[in-house]
């Protein structure tokens, strides 16, 4: 990255596009370089800049102060921003505009992103725009065409790198070797389903007290690694259902663990099946089952809130009931699966790479079957491969009454 940030008095490339998954170090690396090299910069979050006016105001305030930012009209246009910027003195060295969560710019005005990519030309000043995004440039590029930025990819951390990073968060009351062993256990359980550093760090802090319980009670020593492993393994597997889940706080999760210990075995579903699926994977599987066994024409009836009144006699045809389960699951496209998924979870989750990775995990676990060819990347099709009893048990664990949404059981 440092190679793109050149010396003062030299013009830098107009725009740089840095992409990679969440928590791969993009923002941290850029911010550290800006501070160490003492480069004039403005760091903006596209989540916080809910309007174009706020974005323009923050850029002008960071570079020229509040007085210049106040010159913007109430509803500024791109022309207003460029005019006010040009009126200021030229920069002695390159100014940098760092925009985090830049994928949100795709929802802004159609001319904003192309203008930012060639802002250096518009304002006639030594300014570079750095876009930080979680998606690749091919899906980011506007359909109307634009100036092509320099591309820089931040790859995911490997298992060894995650081990090194997480081991730095060790508890001061315990040795570094013990915490490193704990991190290796954690990665052994979660690495196949979660490689997000923030989520893994959260899980490590959440379950470390349970890992240390035998040590605090004096039952084992730090060298008894096998006993420590046997004690923490079932708790880590239970924690798999909270991966990427933020509706449950750390305190609530600890209370749930304590309640399960007091009440004993899980009801309606084996512990192995219950803990092996993350929370959103369960809803994805429920959505897949509904898409496989419900006719596509019934989606409006089941999942659209204001669908209007539909008479049952018109909705159900003669001799059509129960036939779907007798005929077996039918294939469905990915977009239908996601539409049902976002409906049953009531919009509590945003579309992220983790959701698509969990779909791939369900295929790997043979709970979903991909029926389309591998080369059909734009419209893959799937079939649900679980039984009615299995999906009912899964539904009970997330308090979802699936029978109300099955066409055959109306």
mmCIF file of C-alpha atoms in Angstrom:
data_model
loop_
_atom_site.group_PDB
_atom_site.id
_atom_site.type_symbol
_atom_site.label_atom_id
_atom_site.label_comp_id
_atom_site.label_asym_id
_atom_site.label_seq_id
_atom_site.Cartn_x
_atom_site.Cartn_y
_atom_site.Cartn_z
ATOM 1 C CA UNK A 1 0.000 0.000 0.000
ATOM 2 C CA UNK A 2 2.826 2.360 0.872
ATOM 3 C CA UNK A 3 3.999 2.224 -2.741
ATOM 4 C CA UNK A 4 0.749 3.922 -3.850
ATOM 5 C CA UNK A 5 1.146 6.765 -1.310
ATOM 6 C CA UNK A 6 3.982 8.748 -2.847
ATOM 7 C CA UNK A 7 6.146 11.666 -1.695
ATOM 8 C CA UNK A 8 4.878 15.270 -1.417
ATOM 9 C CA UNK A 9 4.860 17.453 -4.558
ATOM 10 C CA UNK A 10 4.277 14.335 -6.702
ATOM 11 C CA UNK A 11 0.929 13.565 -8.203
ATOM 12 C CA UNK A 12 -0.597 10.298 -7.080
ATOM 13 C CA UNK A 13 -3.018 8.156 -9.075
ATOM 14 C CA UNK A 14 -6.499 9.785 -9.023
ATOM 15 C CA UNK A 15 -8.248 6.864 -7.310
ATOM 16 C CA UNK A 16 -7.360 3.591 -5.581
ATOM 17 C CA UNK A 17 -9.831 0.751 -4.958
ATOM 18 C CA UNK A 18 -8.909 -1.531 -2.025
ATOM 19 C CA UNK A 19 -11.108 -4.576 -1.500
ATOM 20 C CA UNK A 20 -11.230 -7.595 0.781
ATOM 21 C CA UNK A 21 -13.499 -9.294 3.274
ATOM 22 C CA UNK A 22 -14.451 -7.670 6.556
ATOM 23 C CA UNK A 23 -11.720 -7.465 9.222
ATOM 24 C CA UNK A 24 -8.894 -8.116 6.760
ATOM 25 C CA UNK A 25 -6.930 -4.995 7.828
ATOM 26 C CA UNK A 26 -7.889 -2.533 5.084
ATOM 27 C CA UNK A 27 -8.884 0.443 7.247
ATOM 28 C CA UNK A 28 -6.203 -0.187 9.852
ATOM 29 C CA UNK A 29 -3.359 -0.284 7.341
ATOM 30 C CA UNK A 30 -4.494 2.875 5.551
ATOM 31 C CA UNK A 31 -5.058 4.833 8.772
ATOM 32 C CA UNK A 32 -1.658 3.838 10.190
ATOM 33 C CA UNK A 33 0.119 4.826 6.976
ATOM 34 C CA UNK A 34 -1.665 8.175 6.862
ATOM 35 C CA UNK A 35 -0.608 8.973 10.427
ATOM 36 C CA UNK A 36 2.960 7.698 10.148
ATOM 37 C CA UNK A 37 3.613 9.531 6.877
ATOM 38 C CA UNK A 38 1.735 12.601 8.194
ATOM 39 C CA UNK A 39 -0.336 12.899 5.035
ATOM 40 C CA UNK A 40 -3.308 15.279 4.934
ATOM 41 C CA UNK A 41 -6.374 13.103 4.669
ATOM 42 C CA UNK A 42 -10.104 12.901 5.339
ATOM 43 C CA UNK A 43 -11.504 9.571 6.504
ATOM 44 C CA UNK A 44 -15.220 9.147 5.839
ATOM 45 C CA UNK A 45 -17.653 6.344 6.566
ATOM 46 C CA UNK A 46 -20.288 5.912 3.880
ATOM 47 C CA UNK A 47 -22.564 4.469 6.573
ATOM 48 C CA UNK A 48 -22.483 7.769 8.480
ATOM 49 C CA UNK A 49 -22.675 9.963 5.360
ATOM 50 C CA UNK A 50 -26.362 9.387 4.793
ATOM 51 C CA UNK A 51 -26.538 12.138 2.170
ATOM 52 C CA UNK A 52 -24.284 13.634 -0.487
ATOM 53 C CA UNK A 53 -24.426 16.976 1.339
ATOM 54 C CA UNK A 54 -22.958 15.423 4.483
ATOM 55 C CA UNK A 55 -20.196 13.768 2.465
ATOM 56 C CA UNK A 56 -19.186 17.035 0.774
ATOM 57 C CA UNK A 57 -19.315 18.897 4.092
ATOM 58 C CA UNK A 58 -17.023 16.421 5.866
ATOM 59 C CA UNK A 59 -14.434 16.548 3.069
ATOM 60 C CA UNK A 60 -14.309 20.361 3.063
ATOM 61 C CA UNK A 61 -14.234 20.543 6.861
ATOM 62 C CA UNK A 62 -11.355 18.063 7.099
ATOM 63 C CA UNK A 63 -9.216 19.896 4.516
ATOM 64 C CA UNK A 64 -10.152 23.569 4.894
ATOM 65 C CA UNK A 65 -12.044 23.978 8.171
ATOM 66 C CA UNK A 66 -15.603 24.739 9.227
ATOM 67 C CA UNK A 67 -15.694 28.183 7.596
ATOM 68 C CA UNK A 68 -15.193 26.757 4.116
ATOM 69 C CA UNK A 69 -17.630 23.906 4.750
ATOM 70 C CA UNK A 70 -20.305 26.459 5.703
ATOM 71 C CA UNK A 71 -20.142 27.902 2.161
ATOM 72 C CA UNK A 72 -22.048 24.902 0.832
ATOM 73 C CA UNK A 73 -25.713 25.603 0.080
ATOM 74 C CA UNK A 74 -28.463 23.687 1.861
ATOM 75 C CA UNK A 75 -28.752 21.070 -0.910
ATOM 76 C CA UNK A 76 -25.348 21.155 -2.602
ATOM 77 C CA UNK A 77 -24.693 19.646 -5.990
ATOM 78 C CA UNK A 78 -21.456 18.188 -7.256
ATOM 79 C CA UNK A 79 -20.833 21.456 -9.105
ATOM 80 C CA UNK A 80 -21.104 23.434 -5.831
ATOM 81 C CA UNK A 81 -18.584 21.131 -4.145
ATOM 82 C CA UNK A 82 -16.090 21.360 -7.031
ATOM 83 C CA UNK A 83 -16.448 25.177 -7.197
ATOM 84 C CA UNK A 84 -15.792 25.696 -3.475
ATOM 85 C CA UNK A 85 -12.890 23.229 -3.524
ATOM 86 C CA UNK A 86 -11.260 25.022 -6.465
ATOM 87 C CA UNK A 87 -11.445 28.364 -4.658
ATOM 88 C CA UNK A 88 -9.053 27.102 -1.968
ATOM 89 C CA UNK A 89 -5.263 27.226 -2.290
ATOM 90 C CA UNK A 90 -3.662 24.280 -4.117
ATOM 91 C CA UNK A 91 -2.218 21.564 -1.907
ATOM 92 C CA UNK A 92 1.519 21.462 -1.262
ATOM 93 C CA UNK A 93 1.267 17.703 -1.089
ATOM 94 C CA UNK A 94 -1.291 15.136 -2.094
ATOM 95 C CA UNK A 95 -4.529 15.127 -0.124
ATOM 96 C CA UNK A 96 -6.232 11.776 0.426
ATOM 97 C CA UNK A 97 -9.948 11.078 0.802
ATOM 98 C CA UNK A 98 -10.430 7.646 2.413
ATOM 99 C CA UNK A 99 -13.970 6.276 2.078
ATOM 100 C CA UNK A 100 -14.877 3.223 4.161
ATOM 101 C CA UNK A 101 -17.809 0.954 3.244
ATOM 102 C CA UNK A 102 -17.586 2.379 -0.272
ATOM 103 C CA UNK A 103 -20.002 -0.229 -1.663
ATOM 104 C CA UNK A 104 -22.814 1.982 -0.334
ATOM 105 C CA UNK A 105 -21.890 4.560 -2.990
ATOM 106 C CA UNK A 106 -23.655 2.369 -5.530
ATOM 107 C CA UNK A 107 -26.976 3.460 -3.976
ATOM 108 C CA UNK A 108 -26.125 7.176 -4.226
ATOM 109 C CA UNK A 109 -26.600 9.493 -7.228
ATOM 110 C CA UNK A 110 -25.498 7.924 -10.494
ATOM 111 C CA UNK A 111 -22.895 10.623 -11.159
ATOM 112 C CA UNK A 112 -21.282 10.598 -7.682
ATOM 113 C CA UNK A 113 -19.052 7.526 -7.990
ATOM 114 C CA UNK A 114 -17.683 8.379 -11.486
ATOM 115 C CA UNK A 115 -16.990 11.920 -10.233
ATOM 116 C CA UNK A 116 -15.099 10.712 -7.164
ATOM 117 C CA UNK A 117 -12.945 8.406 -9.289
ATOM 118 C CA UNK A 118 -11.761 11.389 -11.353
ATOM 119 C CA UNK A 119 -11.995 14.053 -8.651
ATOM 120 C CA UNK A 120 -8.360 15.040 -9.214
ATOM 121 C CA UNK A 121 -9.245 16.159 -12.724
ATOM 122 C CA UNK A 122 -12.439 17.975 -11.679
ATOM 123 C CA UNK A 123 -10.971 20.054 -8.852
ATOM 124 C CA UNK A 124 -7.596 20.512 -10.602
ATOM 125 C CA UNK A 125 -5.736 19.662 -7.412
ATOM 126 C CA UNK A 126 -3.419 16.966 -6.095
ATOM 127 C CA UNK A 127 -6.102 14.807 -4.460
ATOM 128 C CA UNK A 128 -6.525 11.020 -4.403
ATOM 129 C CA UNK A 129 -9.694 9.121 -3.483
ATOM 130 C CA UNK A 130 -9.182 5.751 -1.751
ATOM 131 C CA UNK A 131 -12.248 3.478 -1.730
ATOM 132 C CA UNK A 132 -12.375 0.627 0.816
ATOM 133 C CA UNK A 133 -14.889 -2.085 -0.011
ATOM 134 C CA UNK A 134 -15.849 -5.673 0.808
ATOM 135 C CA UNK A 135 -16.873 -6.457 -2.789
ATOM 136 C CA UNK A 136 -14.770 -6.839 -5.913
ATOM 137 C CA UNK A 137 -14.495 -4.099 -8.511
ATOM 138 C CA UNK A 138 -16.314 -6.100 -11.210
ATOM 139 C CA UNK A 139 -19.565 -5.915 -9.202
ATOM 140 C CA UNK A 140 -18.813 -2.349 -8.106
ATOM 141 C CA UNK A 141 -18.194 -0.772 -11.514
ATOM 142 C CA UNK A 142 -21.096 1.441 -12.758
ATOM 143 C CA UNK A 143 -22.934 0.219 -15.842
ATOM 144 C CA UNK A 144 -22.391 3.555 -17.573
ATOM 145 C CA UNK A 145 -18.605 3.246 -17.388
ATOM 146 C CA UNK A 146 -16.115 5.257 -15.369
ATOM 147 C CA UNK A 147 -12.440 5.981 -14.760
ATOM 148 C CA UNK A 148 -10.685 2.740 -13.759
ATOM 149 C CA UNK A 149 -8.919 3.004 -10.373
ATOM 150 C CA UNK A 150 -5.856 1.109 -9.227
ATOM 151 C CA UNK A 151 -6.946 -2.190 -7.648
ATOM 152 C CA UNK A 152 -5.430 -3.604 -4.457
ATOM 153 C CA UNK A 153 -6.638 -6.812 -2.822
ATOM 154 C CA UNK A 154 -6.369 -7.657 0.889
ATOM 155 C CA UNK A 155 -6.617 -11.468 1.163
ATOM 156 C CA UNK A 156 -8.199 -13.253 4.123
ATOM 157 C CA UNK A 157 -5.999 -14.160 7.066
ATOM 158 C CA UNK A 158 -4.718 -17.711 7.037
ATOM 159 C CA UNK A 159 -5.221 -19.997 10.027
ATOM 160 C CA UNK A 160 -1.633 -19.405 11.157
ATOM 161 C CA UNK A 161 -2.059 -15.621 10.911
ATOM 162 C CA UNK A 162 -5.329 -15.754 12.871
ATOM 163 C CA UNK A 163 -3.548 -17.835 15.526
ATOM 164 C CA UNK A 164 -0.822 -15.205 15.847
ATOM 165 C CA UNK A 165 -3.250 -12.261 15.982
ATOM 166 C CA UNK A 166 -5.675 -13.797 18.462
ATOM 167 C CA UNK A 167 -2.849 -14.992 20.711
ATOM 168 C CA UNK A 168 -1.871 -11.357 21.315
ATOM 169 C CA UNK A 169 -5.124 -10.859 23.284
ATOM 170 C CA UNK A 170 -4.024 -13.206 26.068
ATOM 171 C CA UNK A 171 -5.336 -12.777 29.617
ATOM 172 C CA UNK A 172 -2.706 -11.327 31.991
ATOM 173 C CA UNK A 173 -3.543 -13.907 34.670
ATOM 174 C CA UNK A 174 -2.536 -16.845 32.467
ATOM 175 C CA UNK A 175 0.518 -17.774 30.455
ATOM 176 C CA UNK A 176 0.898 -17.026 26.766
ATOM 177 C CA UNK A 177 1.261 -20.759 26.043
ATOM 178 C CA UNK A 178 -2.111 -21.521 27.662
ATOM 179 C CA UNK A 179 -3.934 -18.811 25.712
ATOM 180 C CA UNK A 180 -2.274 -19.898 22.475
ATOM 181 C CA UNK A 181 -3.501 -23.446 23.137
ATOM 182 C CA UNK A 182 -7.013 -22.081 23.759
ATOM 183 C CA UNK A 183 -6.915 -20.138 20.478
ATOM 184 C CA UNK A 184 -5.857 -23.276 18.596
ATOM 185 C CA UNK A 185 -8.886 -25.110 20.048
ATOM 186 C CA UNK A 186 -11.153 -22.212 19.076
ATOM 187 C CA UNK A 187 -9.879 -22.151 15.493
ATOM 188 C CA UNK A 188 -10.177 -25.921 15.257
ATOM 189 C CA UNK A 189 -13.918 -25.606 15.911
ATOM 190 C CA UNK A 190 -14.801 -22.359 14.118
ATOM 191 C CA UNK A 191 -12.296 -21.919 11.278
ATOM 192 C CA UNK A 192 -14.313 -24.006 8.804
ATOM 193 C CA UNK A 193 -17.439 -21.831 9.234
ATOM 194 C CA UNK A 194 -16.053 -18.435 10.292
ATOM 195 C CA UNK A 195 -12.839 -16.622 9.330
ATOM 196 C CA UNK A 196 -13.938 -13.156 10.404
ATOM 197 C CA UNK A 197 -11.316 -11.831 12.841
ATOM 198 C CA UNK A 198 -13.830 -9.683 14.740
ATOM 199 C CA UNK A 199 -16.238 -12.559 15.219
ATOM 200 C CA UNK A 200 -13.473 -14.951 16.275
ATOM 201 C CA UNK A 201 -12.105 -12.386 18.731
ATOM 202 C CA UNK A 202 -15.601 -11.957 20.184
ATOM 203 C CA UNK A 203 -16.021 -15.731 20.543
ATOM 204 C CA UNK A 204 -12.586 -16.079 22.140
ATOM 205 C CA UNK A 205 -13.374 -13.481 24.799
ATOM 206 C CA UNK A 206 -16.862 -14.927 25.353
ATOM 207 C CA UNK A 207 -15.768 -18.501 26.065
ATOM 208 C CA UNK A 208 -12.384 -18.044 27.764
ATOM 209 C CA UNK A 209 -13.890 -17.918 31.270
ATOM 210 C CA UNK A 210 -15.493 -21.324 30.646
ATOM 211 C CA UNK A 211 -12.144 -22.659 29.456
ATOM 212 C CA UNK A 212 -10.486 -21.505 32.692
ATOM 213 C CA UNK A 213 -13.140 -22.874 35.077
ATOM 214 C CA UNK A 214 -11.255 -26.123 35.863
ATOM 215 C CA UNK A 215 -8.097 -24.088 36.489
ATOM 216 C CA UNK A 216 -9.878 -21.659 38.830
ATOM 217 C CA UNK A 217 -11.414 -24.574 40.754
ATOM 218 C CA UNK A 218 -8.041 -26.298 41.047
ATOM 219 C CA UNK A 219 -9.200 -29.447 39.274
ATOM 220 C CA UNK A 220 -6.480 -29.379 36.600
ATOM 221 C CA UNK A 221 -3.179 -27.668 35.863
ATOM 222 C CA UNK A 222 -2.204 -25.633 32.821
ATOM 223 C CA UNK A 223 -0.233 -28.610 31.508
ATOM 224 C CA UNK A 224 -3.331 -30.869 31.492
ATOM 225 C CA UNK A 225 -4.244 -29.821 27.967
ATOM 226 C CA UNK A 226 -6.344 -32.908 27.223
ATOM 227 C CA UNK A 227 -8.672 -32.298 30.193
ATOM 228 C CA UNK A 228 -8.971 -28.626 29.298
ATOM 229 C CA UNK A 229 -9.882 -29.609 25.738
ATOM 230 C CA UNK A 230 -12.558 -32.094 26.865
ATOM 231 C CA UNK A 231 -14.084 -29.435 29.139
ATOM 232 C CA UNK A 232 -14.355 -26.624 26.584
ATOM 233 C CA UNK A 233 -15.156 -28.557 23.385
ATOM 234 C CA UNK A 234 -18.931 -28.996 23.974
ATOM 235 C CA UNK A 235 -19.308 -25.328 24.956
ATOM 236 C CA UNK A 236 -17.544 -24.138 21.801
ATOM 237 C CA UNK A 237 -19.794 -26.308 19.659
ATOM 238 C CA UNK A 238 -22.858 -24.811 21.351
ATOM 239 C CA UNK A 239 -21.458 -21.366 20.600
ATOM 240 C CA UNK A 240 -21.529 -22.160 16.868
ATOM 241 C CA UNK A 241 -25.212 -21.172 16.774
ATOM 242 C CA UNK A 242 -24.230 -17.601 17.737
ATOM 243 C CA UNK A 243 -21.769 -17.094 14.864
ATOM 244 C CA UNK A 244 -22.540 -13.720 13.192
ATOM 245 C CA UNK A 245 -25.469 -13.312 15.610
ATOM 246 C CA UNK A 246 -25.640 -9.959 17.345
ATOM 247 C CA UNK A 247 -29.189 -10.108 18.737
ATOM 248 C CA UNK A 248 -27.798 -12.105 21.707
ATOM 249 C CA UNK A 249 -25.396 -10.248 23.995
ATOM 250 C CA UNK A 250 -22.479 -11.871 25.794
ATOM 251 C CA UNK A 251 -24.366 -11.785 29.094
ATOM 252 C CA UNK A 252 -27.458 -13.374 27.536
ATOM 253 C CA UNK A 253 -25.349 -16.150 25.990
ATOM 254 C CA UNK A 254 -23.759 -16.943 29.354
ATOM 255 C CA UNK A 255 -27.210 -17.077 30.940
ATOM 256 C CA UNK A 256 -28.417 -19.423 28.184
ATOM 257 C CA UNK A 257 -25.489 -21.743 28.830
ATOM 258 C CA UNK A 258 -26.239 -21.795 32.544
ATOM 259 C CA UNK A 259 -29.922 -22.538 31.955
ATOM 260 C CA UNK A 260 -29.082 -25.438 29.625
ATOM 261 C CA UNK A 261 -26.786 -26.923 32.233
ATOM 262 C CA UNK A 262 -29.610 -26.776 34.795
ATOM 263 C CA UNK A 263 -32.363 -28.168 32.559
ATOM 264 C CA UNK A 264 -30.244 -30.950 31.040
ATOM 265 C CA UNK A 265 -30.620 -32.343 27.555
ATOM 266 C CA UNK A 266 -31.983 -30.394 24.618
ATOM 267 C CA UNK A 267 -35.589 -31.050 23.624
ATOM 268 C CA UNK A 268 -36.779 -32.282 20.234
ATOM 269 C CA UNK A 269 -33.380 -32.424 18.567
ATOM 270 C CA UNK A 270 -30.088 -34.144 19.237
ATOM 271 C CA UNK A 271 -27.350 -31.945 20.674
ATOM 272 C CA UNK A 272 -25.080 -32.734 17.718
ATOM 273 C CA UNK A 273 -27.557 -31.417 15.157
ATOM 274 C CA UNK A 274 -28.484 -28.446 17.323
ATOM 275 C CA UNK A 275 -25.003 -27.074 17.744
ATOM 276 C CA UNK A 276 -23.526 -27.819 14.339
ATOM 277 C CA UNK A 277 -25.652 -25.225 12.491
ATOM 278 C CA UNK A 278 -25.161 -21.465 12.974
ATOM 279 C CA UNK A 279 -28.291 -19.403 13.607
ATOM 280 C CA UNK A 280 -28.751 -18.003 10.110
ATOM 281 C CA UNK A 281 -27.948 -21.370 8.512
ATOM 282 C CA UNK A 282 -31.056 -22.710 10.229
ATOM 283 C CA UNK A 283 -33.213 -19.994 8.648
ATOM 284 C CA UNK A 284 -31.541 -20.608 5.274
ATOM 285 C CA UNK A 285 -32.429 -24.298 5.569
ATOM 286 C CA UNK A 286 -36.013 -23.421 6.538
ATOM 287 C CA UNK A 287 -36.272 -21.097 3.528
ATOM 288 C CA UNK A 288 -34.863 -23.822 1.274
ATOM 289 C CA UNK A 289 -37.452 -26.325 2.524
ATOM 290 C CA UNK A 290 -40.292 -23.872 1.893
ATOM 291 C CA UNK A 291 -38.963 -23.122 -1.592
ATOM 292 C CA UNK A 292 -38.714 -26.855 -2.392
ATOM 293 C CA UNK A 293 -42.193 -27.874 -1.228
ATOM 294 C CA UNK A 294 -44.290 -24.756 -1.858
ATOM 295 C CA UNK A 295 -45.340 -23.741 -5.386
ATOM 296 C CA UNK A 296 -43.692 -20.500 -6.457
ATOM 297 C CA UNK A 297 -47.088 -18.877 -7.013
ATOM 298 C CA UNK A 298 -47.868 -19.205 -3.271
ATOM 299 C CA UNK A 299 -44.906 -17.076 -2.148
ATOM 300 C CA UNK A 300 -46.994 -13.917 -2.383
ATOM 301 C CA UNK A 301 -49.653 -15.466 -0.135
ATOM 302 C CA UNK A 302 -47.204 -16.636 2.533
ATOM 303 C CA UNK A 303 -44.478 -13.993 2.596
ATOM 304 C CA UNK A 304 -45.988 -10.707 1.386
ATOM 305 C CA UNK A 305 -47.536 -8.793 4.275
ATOM 306 C CA UNK A 306 -50.078 -6.773 2.276
ATOM 307 C CA UNK A 307 -51.074 -9.357 -0.305
ATOM 308 C CA UNK A 308 -54.780 -8.662 -0.090
ATOM 309 C CA UNK A 309 -57.538 -11.106 0.811
ATOM 310 C CA UNK A 310 -57.374 -14.409 -1.050
ATOM 311 C CA UNK A 311 -60.230 -16.877 -0.793
ATOM 312 C CA UNK A 312 -59.211 -20.382 0.127
ATOM 313 C CA UNK A 313 -61.380 -21.893 -2.586
ATOM 314 C CA UNK A 314 -59.503 -19.930 -5.219
ATOM 315 C CA UNK A 315 -56.130 -20.433 -3.579
ATOM 316 C CA UNK A 316 -56.345 -24.217 -3.387
ATOM 317 C CA UNK A 317 -57.158 -26.287 -6.436
ATOM 318 C CA UNK A 318 -58.896 -29.622 -6.412
ATOM 319 C CA UNK A 319 -56.775 -32.725 -5.713
ATOM 320 C CA UNK A 320 -53.669 -30.547 -5.308
ATOM 321 C CA UNK A 321 -53.193 -30.818 -1.549
ATOM 322 C CA UNK A 322 -50.401 -33.079 -0.149
ATOM 323 C CA UNK A 323 -49.059 -33.813 -3.629
ATOM 324 C CA UNK A 324 -45.914 -31.716 -3.180
ATOM 325 C CA UNK A 325 -44.542 -33.823 -0.331
ATOM 326 C CA UNK A 326 -45.417 -37.017 -2.168
ATOM 327 C CA UNK A 327 -43.608 -35.864 -5.308
ATOM 328 C CA UNK A 328 -40.484 -34.788 -3.416
ATOM 329 C CA UNK A 329 -38.501 -31.528 -3.351
ATOM 330 C CA UNK A 330 -38.443 -29.321 -6.423
ATOM 331 C CA UNK A 331 -35.467 -27.166 -7.509
ATOM 332 C CA UNK A 332 -35.533 -23.432 -6.875
ATOM 333 C CA UNK A 333 -33.250 -20.524 -7.895
ATOM 334 C CA UNK A 334 -30.964 -18.685 -5.487
ATOM 335 C CA UNK A 335 -32.925 -15.419 -5.653
ATOM 336 C CA UNK A 336 -36.112 -17.161 -4.501
ATOM 337 C CA UNK A 337 -34.247 -18.763 -1.584
ATOM 338 C CA UNK A 338 -32.894 -15.380 -0.456
ATOM 339 C CA UNK A 339 -36.288 -13.681 -0.854
ATOM 340 C CA UNK A 340 -37.931 -16.246 1.437
ATOM 341 C CA UNK A 341 -34.961 -16.124 3.844
ATOM 342 C CA UNK A 342 -35.182 -12.357 4.321
ATOM 343 C CA UNK A 343 -38.931 -12.690 4.813
ATOM 344 C CA UNK A 344 -38.778 -15.354 7.544
ATOM 345 C CA UNK A 345 -36.012 -13.578 9.476
ATOM 346 C CA UNK A 346 -38.062 -10.368 9.218
ATOM 347 C CA UNK A 347 -35.264 -8.296 7.692
ATOM 348 C CA UNK A 348 -32.965 -8.529 10.693
ATOM 349 C CA UNK A 349 -29.886 -9.347 8.664
ATOM 350 C CA UNK A 350 -28.159 -7.548 5.801
ATOM 351 C CA UNK A 351 -26.934 -9.419 2.697
ATOM 352 C CA UNK A 352 -23.258 -10.178 3.313
ATOM 353 C CA UNK A 353 -20.642 -12.623 2.116
ATOM 354 C CA UNK A 354 -21.211 -14.677 5.272
ATOM 355 C CA UNK A 355 -24.788 -15.505 4.183
ATOM 356 C CA UNK A 356 -23.588 -16.862 0.831
ATOM 357 C CA UNK A 357 -20.783 -18.812 2.502
ATOM 358 C CA UNK A 358 -23.340 -20.463 4.799
ATOM 359 C CA UNK A 359 -25.313 -21.584 1.740
ATOM 360 C CA UNK A 360 -22.144 -23.255 0.436
ATOM 361 C CA UNK A 361 -21.661 -24.871 3.853
ATOM 362 C CA UNK A 362 -25.189 -26.328 3.731
ATOM 363 C CA UNK A 363 -24.370 -27.831 0.329
ATOM 364 C CA UNK A 364 -21.134 -29.281 1.719
ATOM 365 C CA UNK A 365 -23.077 -30.803 4.634
ATOM 366 C CA UNK A 366 -25.496 -32.307 2.050
ATOM 367 C CA UNK A 367 -28.460 -30.533 3.635
ATOM 368 C CA UNK A 368 -28.899 -28.693 0.327
ATOM 369 C CA UNK A 369 -28.249 -30.169 -3.119
ATOM 370 C CA UNK A 370 -27.080 -28.006 -5.999
ATOM 371 C CA UNK A 371 -28.876 -29.153 -9.128
ATOM 372 C CA UNK A 372 -27.547 -26.598 -11.622
ATOM 373 C CA UNK A 373 -24.263 -26.901 -13.488
ATOM 374 C CA UNK A 374 -21.135 -25.345 -11.985
ATOM 375 C CA UNK A 375 -20.845 -22.951 -14.915
ATOM 376 C CA UNK A 376 -24.255 -21.378 -14.143
ATOM 377 C CA UNK A 377 -22.820 -18.861 -11.700
ATOM 378 C CA UNK A 378 -25.457 -16.205 -12.373
ATOM 379 C CA UNK A 379 -28.474 -18.393 -11.511
ATOM 380 C CA UNK A 380 -27.590 -21.486 -9.409
ATOM 381 C CA UNK A 381 -30.443 -23.812 -8.429
ATOM 382 C CA UNK A 382 -30.785 -25.938 -5.301
ATOM 383 C CA UNK A 383 -33.037 -28.559 -3.697
ATOM 384 C CA UNK A 384 -33.604 -29.139 0.000
ATOM 385 C CA UNK A 385 -32.418 -32.579 1.095
ATOM 386 C CA UNK A 386 -33.861 -32.873 4.618
ATOM 387 C CA UNK A 387 -37.028 -34.522 5.899
ATOM 388 C CA UNK A 388 -40.131 -32.861 7.335
ATOM 389 C CA UNK A 389 -39.319 -34.127 10.840
ATOM 390 C CA UNK A 390 -35.789 -32.734 10.628
ATOM 391 C CA UNK A 391 -36.911 -29.274 9.466
ATOM 392 C CA UNK A 392 -39.618 -29.156 12.165
ATOM 393 C CA UNK A 393 -36.983 -29.829 14.815
ATOM 394 C CA UNK A 394 -34.733 -27.144 13.327
ATOM 395 C CA UNK A 395 -37.672 -24.708 13.288
ATOM 396 C CA UNK A 396 -38.405 -25.299 16.971
ATOM 397 C CA UNK A 397 -34.891 -24.255 17.951
ATOM 398 C CA UNK A 398 -35.464 -20.787 16.424
ATOM 399 C CA UNK A 399 -39.149 -20.489 17.497
ATOM 400 C CA UNK A 400 -40.453 -20.611 13.924
ATOM 401 C CA UNK A 401 -43.739 -22.423 13.172
ATOM 402 C CA UNK A 402 -42.971 -23.840 9.731
ATOM 403 C CA UNK A 403 -46.299 -25.696 9.460
ATOM 404 C CA UNK A 404 -48.111 -22.360 8.999
ATOM 405 C CA UNK A 405 -46.055 -21.721 5.867
ATOM 406 C CA UNK A 406 -46.351 -25.139 4.179
ATOM 407 C CA UNK A 407 -48.875 -25.261 1.325
ATOM 408 C CA UNK A 408 -49.676 -28.962 1.836
ATOM 409 C CA UNK A 409 -50.813 -28.459 5.437
ATOM 410 C CA UNK A 410 -53.209 -25.524 5.052
#
